[in-house]
């Protein structure tokens, strides 16, 4: 057995910044010095390789009383019976939440549960939802799905107070992802507060409306653009209730957020943290007693690659780590084969177990906001807040998020950002492991489930240019 007394005798030399820089210069073997490790984000935020600890930084508070986060599995199979078997397996093996991804949702990626009450009932058959988290992805049928689920709760005598809910309704995400709205913007703004009066009357817990940034991220938005759009979406929800003369103090706690996290660990950590600060700032501006933001994170689709898909497991693991360290309340991982089709049981298991390992073996959830005080992360968080606030104000000057989308302003900025990012990849300034760097000599076969993409058609009252998901590797020789 080791003699622990020797640990008390060990003395480590003090390393100052000058010594650190000398070691870095030596390790670069004449190809640069420490300053050559500086980098810049897509939003033009310049970052240095080393920062001092931020003094006096306080951890960002979250709404959860319990430590950790909720591991959520996507239920997106067009076959409701098979989706039910998947959900049962996920829960039996440790998942604590389910995300119902209906057909037509921008994040369904060509699949999704049929948008019918019968499909929802079948997918949830025999599943105890007590102490579970249940969410829906924003889609054209979101409003009707609220009624379908509440009716299902009544029929099965499910007490919503014994679970956490997120109905994920986000008109802006639906409008951007599908390019259409069922009714005019004016009619939507006038009808939404009244149509949700029943929700508030039933005193259902959880999130009703979301500022969902994932569709914008996957279409090419930068971190600040995604944050600014989410903020504008949330403010549009508040404005609807204000115009209906309903107290904002009751509406604000039912507004949540969904965002994407990718393999850029530091940026993803800072993005989640920045969202908390920004939402607190909005509430203070609206004279609302600030409540912590409720944040759902999902790993990025645009970062996934078709070639050497096993490298996606590394990407989603880094992204999941960043989401948890940043303070996400719930988290979903896209299976590593998602770009090839509907993921099978093996891919779903790997996605699920990644979260279980991060929780049960790495114990990531035991410390609240572990990045607090980190000089680099605090700098990045603050800079993202400022850049996102600029984007938010720009959208507000364009008439709000829905009118900005209708006018094509948001799309123009997002697509311009995507174009610049692709140029960096094409010119070799950014590399993609397994695609542009260290490509596999021979691709292994990928197994997915047989499934037909459901058709979705509805009469549109308003149209805009849709923002479709595009992976970064597609312009670099990646194909599915």
XYZ file of N, CA and C in Angstrom, residues 129-255:
381
model
N -44.593 7.685 -17.022
C -43.947 8.979 -17.195
C -43.684 9.697 -15.879
N -44.061 9.078 -14.784
C -43.810 9.698 -13.488
C -42.305 9.825 -13.252
N -41.904 10.984 -12.807
C -40.492 11.299 -12.550
C -39.647 11.304 -13.823
N -40.302 11.429 -14.969
C -39.604 11.489 -16.248
C -39.674 12.908 -16.804
N -38.791 13.171 -17.764
C -38.858 14.424 -18.522
C -39.384 14.095 -19.913
N -40.386 14.839 -20.358
C -40.973 14.622 -21.680
C -40.973 15.948 -22.422
N -40.407 15.932 -23.629
C -40.391 17.146 -24.424
C -40.793 16.832 -25.864
N -41.222 17.879 -26.569
C -41.526 17.771 -27.987
C -40.644 18.742 -28.749
N -40.257 18.347 -29.955
C -39.521 19.254 -30.816
C -40.497 20.151 -31.562
N -40.108 21.403 -31.732
C -40.954 22.364 -32.428
C -41.272 21.879 -33.837
N -42.549 21.931 -34.196
C -42.988 21.471 -35.510
C -44.321 22.124 -35.843
N -44.791 22.020 -37.103
C -46.042 22.681 -37.476
C -47.263 22.207 -36.696
N -47.195 21.034 -36.065
C -48.343 20.506 -35.318
C -48.205 20.707 -33.813
N -47.287 21.568 -33.397
C -47.000 21.715 -31.968
C -48.231 22.087 -31.159
N -49.012 23.039 -31.659
C -50.162 23.492 -30.872
C -51.163 22.365 -30.683
N -51.445 21.612 -31.731
C -52.381 20.492 -31.610
C -51.806 19.405 -30.716
N -50.493 19.197 -30.784
C -49.862 18.146 -29.981
C -49.978 18.426 -28.489
N -50.045 19.698 -28.103
C -50.269 20.028 -26.694
C -51.594 19.439 -26.238
N -52.628 19.620 -27.055
C -53.944 19.068 -26.712
C -53.918 17.543 -26.716
N -53.208 16.945 -27.681
C -53.153 15.482 -27.739
C -52.506 14.919 -26.480
N -51.411 15.536 -26.059
C -50.711 15.026 -24.878
C -51.519 15.243 -23.600
N -52.106 16.409 -23.444
C -52.893 16.657 -22.230
C -54.095 15.724 -22.166
N -54.696 15.417 -23.327
C -55.795 14.462 -23.354
C -55.303 13.067 -22.983
N -54.107 12.716 -23.455
C -53.515 11.418 -23.125
C -53.240 11.324 -21.627
N -52.773 12.395 -21.034
C -52.543 12.409 -19.589
C -53.845 12.147 -18.838
N -54.915 12.766 -19.306
C -56.212 12.594 -18.645
C -56.701 11.159 -18.772
N -56.611 10.606 -19.983
C -57.098 9.246 -20.220
C -56.317 8.218 -19.410
N -55.023 8.424 -19.249
C -54.180 7.444 -18.550
C -53.935 7.822 -17.084
N -54.618 8.855 -16.653
C -54.522 9.298 -15.258
C -53.078 9.587 -14.860
N -52.410 10.278 -15.746
C -51.029 10.694 -15.490
C -51.055 12.080 -14.860
N -50.405 12.219 -13.734
C -50.342 13.505 -13.050
C -49.144 14.295 -13.576
N -49.366 15.362 -14.369
C -48.235 16.115 -14.927
C -47.327 16.718 -13.866
N -47.852 16.903 -12.665
C -47.035 17.486 -11.597
C -45.914 16.547 -11.164
N -46.030 15.267 -11.523
C -45.013 14.287 -11.139
C -43.986 14.060 -12.248
N -43.928 14.965 -13.212
C -42.959 14.877 -14.293
C -42.562 16.296 -14.683
N -41.599 16.427 -15.563
C -41.267 17.735 -16.122
C -41.589 17.708 -17.606
N -42.107 18.828 -18.090
C -42.615 18.897 -19.455
C -41.957 20.033 -20.227
N -41.809 19.837 -21.520
C -41.441 20.915 -22.421
C -42.143 20.665 -23.744
N -43.108 21.534 -24.054
C -43.850 21.363 -25.301
C -43.105 21.953 -26.496
N -42.067 22.721 -26.243
C -41.144 23.130 -27.296
C -41.736 23.918 -28.443
N -42.785 24.688 -28.207
C -43.408 25.444 -29.299
C -42.550 26.659 -29.630
N -42.124 26.740 -30.879
C -41.280 27.847 -31.328
C -41.672 28.226 -32.749
N -42.588 29.187 -32.909
C -42.999 29.588 -34.263
C -41.824 30.018 -35.132
N -40.827 30.676 -34.551
C -39.690 31.139 -35.348
C -38.894 29.964 -35.907
N -38.649 28.941 -35.081
C -37.908 27.771 -35.554
C -38.697 27.026 -36.622
N -40.008 26.897 -36.414
C -40.849 26.230 -37.408
C -40.870 27.008 -38.714
N -41.026 28.318 -38.620
C -41.057 29.180 -39.802
C -39.745 29.069 -40.569
N -38.624 29.135 -39.848
C -37.319 29.066 -40.507
C -37.055 27.691 -41.102
N -37.442 26.637 -40.382
C -37.137 25.283 -40.832
C -38.007 24.786 -41.965
N -39.275 25.212 -41.980
C -40.205 24.759 -43.020
C -40.446 25.807 -44.091
N -40.146 27.055 -43.771
C -40.390 28.135 -44.720
C -41.839 28.551 -44.806
N -42.649 28.159 -43.816
C -44.080 28.465 -43.897
C -44.702 28.551 -42.511
N -45.777 29.329 -42.420
C -46.635 29.392 -41.246
C -48.067 29.138 -41.679
N -48.833 28.498 -40.812
C -50.222 28.179 -41.138
C -51.109 29.421 -41.170
N -50.719 30.462 -40.456
C -51.517 31.686 -40.405
C -50.605 32.885 -40.506
N -51.178 34.047 -40.725
C -50.376 35.253 -40.835
C -49.698 35.557 -39.505
N -48.650 36.347 -39.565
C -47.937 36.710 -38.341
C -48.860 37.460 -37.396
N -49.684 38.349 -37.944
C -50.605 39.115 -37.116
C -51.611 38.203 -36.430
N -52.134 37.232 -37.168
C -53.100 36.297 -36.579
C -52.439 35.424 -35.518
N -51.198 35.033 -35.778
C -50.470 34.217 -34.804
C -50.253 34.986 -33.506
N -49.827 36.227 -33.633
C -49.569 37.039 -32.448
C -50.835 37.290 -31.645
N -51.953 37.400 -32.340
C -53.214 37.673 -31.644
C -53.801 36.424 -31.005
N -53.566 35.263 -31.617
C -54.248 34.047 -31.162
C -53.477 33.251 -30.115
N -52.153 33.342 -30.129
C -51.373 32.476 -29.240
C -51.689 32.657 -27.759
N -51.744 33.879 -27.238
C -52.035 33.998 -25.799
C -53.378 33.396 -25.409
N -54.407 33.614 -26.251
C -55.719 33.053 -25.932
C -55.726 31.536 -26.050
N -55.022 31.017 -27.055
C -55.040 29.570 -27.261
C -54.319 28.826 -26.147
N -53.422 29.510 -25.453
C -52.698 28.865 -24.361
C -53.278 29.180 -22.997
N -54.416 29.860 -22.983
C -55.040 30.175 -21.698
C -55.368 28.899 -20.933
N -55.770 27.856 -21.675
C -56.091 26.586 -21.027
C -54.884 25.956 -20.371
N -53.721 26.131 -21.002
C -52.483 25.597 -20.422
C -52.238 26.199 -19.044
N -52.368 27.508 -18.964
C -52.138 28.172 -17.682
C -53.244 27.839 -16.685
N -54.479 27.672 -17.188
C -55.589 27.345 -16.292
C -55.398 25.974 -15.657
N -54.815 25.026 -16.419
C -54.571 23.686 -15.884
C -53.358 23.646 -14.963
N -52.616 24.747 -14.919
C -51.433 24.837 -14.060
C -50.436 23.720 -14.367
N -50.249 23.446 -15.674
C -49.287 22.426 -16.076
C -47.870 22.920 -15.805
N -47.013 22.063 -15.291
C -45.638 22.481 -15.004
C -44.791 22.460 -16.267
N -43.719 23.202 -16.252
C -42.743 23.077 -17.322
C -42.825 24.156 -18.373
N -42.225 23.851 -19.531
C -42.021 24.819 -20.598
C -43.091 24.654 -21.674
N -43.658 25.765 -22.084
C -44.634 25.765 -23.167
C -44.006 26.281 -24.460
N -43.335 27.420 -24.382
C -42.750 28.076 -25.546
C -41.230 28.058 -25.444
N -40.573 27.985 -26.597
C -39.108 27.943 -26.599
C -38.521 28.946 -27.574
N -37.351 29.433 -27.217
C -36.476 30.072 -28.178
C -35.527 28.986 -28.660
N -35.761 28.477 -29.855
C -35.035 27.308 -30.361
C -34.018 27.758 -31.406
N -32.751 27.584 -31.111
C -31.717 28.027 -32.035
C -31.126 26.946 -32.905
N -31.562 25.693 -32.729
C -30.898 24.578 -33.402
C -31.022 24.638 -34.917
N -32.186 25.000 -35.425
C -32.361 25.052 -36.876
C -31.421 26.091 -37.483
N -31.166 27.178 -36.778
C -30.282 28.227 -37.286
C -28.820 27.776 -37.212
N -28.465 27.120 -36.112
C -27.107 26.581 -35.991
C -26.819 25.595 -37.115
N -27.719 24.652 -37.315
C -27.477 23.609 -38.311
C -27.501 24.140 -39.736
N -28.092 25.326 -39.925
C -28.071 25.958 -41.244
C -26.827 26.809 -41.446
N -26.045 27.025 -40.373
C -24.791 27.742 -40.526
C -24.560 28.917 -39.613
N -25.478 29.208 -38.696
C -25.342 30.384 -37.833
C -24.129 30.279 -36.923
N -23.551 31.426 -36.608
C -22.483 31.483 -35.613
C -23.095 31.378 -34.224
N -22.235 31.300 -33.210
C -22.728 31.202 -31.835
C -23.528 32.439 -31.447
N -23.014 33.622 -31.761
C -23.715 34.854 -31.400
C -25.016 34.997 -32.178
N -25.017 34.597 -33.438
C -26.252 34.650 -34.218
C -27.311 33.740 -33.614
N -26.912 32.527 -33.263
C -27.863 31.589 -32.657
C -28.421 32.149 -31.354
N -27.560 32.699 -30.518
C -28.007 33.268 -29.249
C -28.941 34.452 -29.477
N -28.576 35.335 -30.398
C -29.411 36.502 -30.668
C -30.778 36.130 -31.186
N -30.846 35.116 -32.043
C -32.131 34.668 -32.585
C -32.979 34.028 -31.494
N -32.356 33.226 -30.632
C -33.107 32.631 -29.521
C -33.675 33.704 -28.608
N -32.874 34.718 -28.340
C -33.325 35.803 -27.475
C -34.494 36.550 -28.117
N -34.379 36.827 -29.419
C -35.468 37.508 -30.118
C -36.734 36.660 -30.131
N -36.584 35.345 -30.246
C -37.747 34.454 -30.212
C -38.427 34.513 -28.853
N -37.631 34.454 -27.779
C -38.202 34.504 -26.434
C -38.901 35.833 -26.186
N -38.305 36.918 -26.649
C -38.924 38.235 -26.471
C -40.217 38.333 -27.271
N -40.267 37.691 -28.434
C -41.516 37.696 -29.207
C -42.629 36.997 -28.443
N -42.286 35.948 -27.690
C -43.289 35.283 -26.849
C -43.781 36.234 -25.757
N -42.854 36.908 -25.108
C -43.241 37.857 -24.063
C -44.121 38.969 -24.630
N -43.766 39.446 -25.822
C -44.523 40.548 -26.415
C -45.961 40.131 -26.737
N -46.138 38.887 -27.174
C -47.492 38.409 -27.459
C -48.363 38.456 -26.207
N -47.807 38.016 -25.103
C -48.575 38.022 -23.856
C -48.797 39.445 -23.351
N -47.820 40.303 -23.580
C -47.979 41.695 -23.162
C -49.108 42.359 -23.936
N -49.167 42.112 -25.252
C -50.228 42.691 -26.066
C -51.596 42.155 -25.686
N -51.628 40.934 -25.153
C -52.893 40.354 -24.694
C -53.204 40.756 -23.251
N -52.343 41.619 -22.688
C -52.531 42.131 -21.324
C -52.541 41.009 -20.286
N -51.655 40.051 -20.523
C -51.481 38.976 -19.551
C -50.160 39.203 -18.820
N -50.111 38.951 -17.524
C -48.910 39.251 -16.732
C -47.685 38.479 -17.225
N -46.617 39.208 -17.518
C -45.395 38.563 -17.992
C -44.759 37.713 -16.912
N -45.005 38.060 -15.661
C -44.399 37.315 -14.566
C -44.879 35.871 -14.547
N -46.092 35.616 -15.086
C -46.596 34.248 -15.153
C -46.121 33.538 -16.421
N -45.907 34.305 -17.489
C -45.510 33.697 -18.761
C -44.032 33.340 -18.795
N -43.174 34.186 -18.216
C -41.721 34.011 -18.338
C -41.220 32.646 -17.869
N -41.696 32.106 -16.739
C -41.184 30.795 -16.314
C -41.543 29.648 -17.251
N -42.497 29.876 -18.164
C -42.900 28.828 -19.102
C -42.215 28.988 -20.461
N -41.205 29.848 -20.524
C -40.413 30.036 -21.741
C -39.036 29.413 -21.516
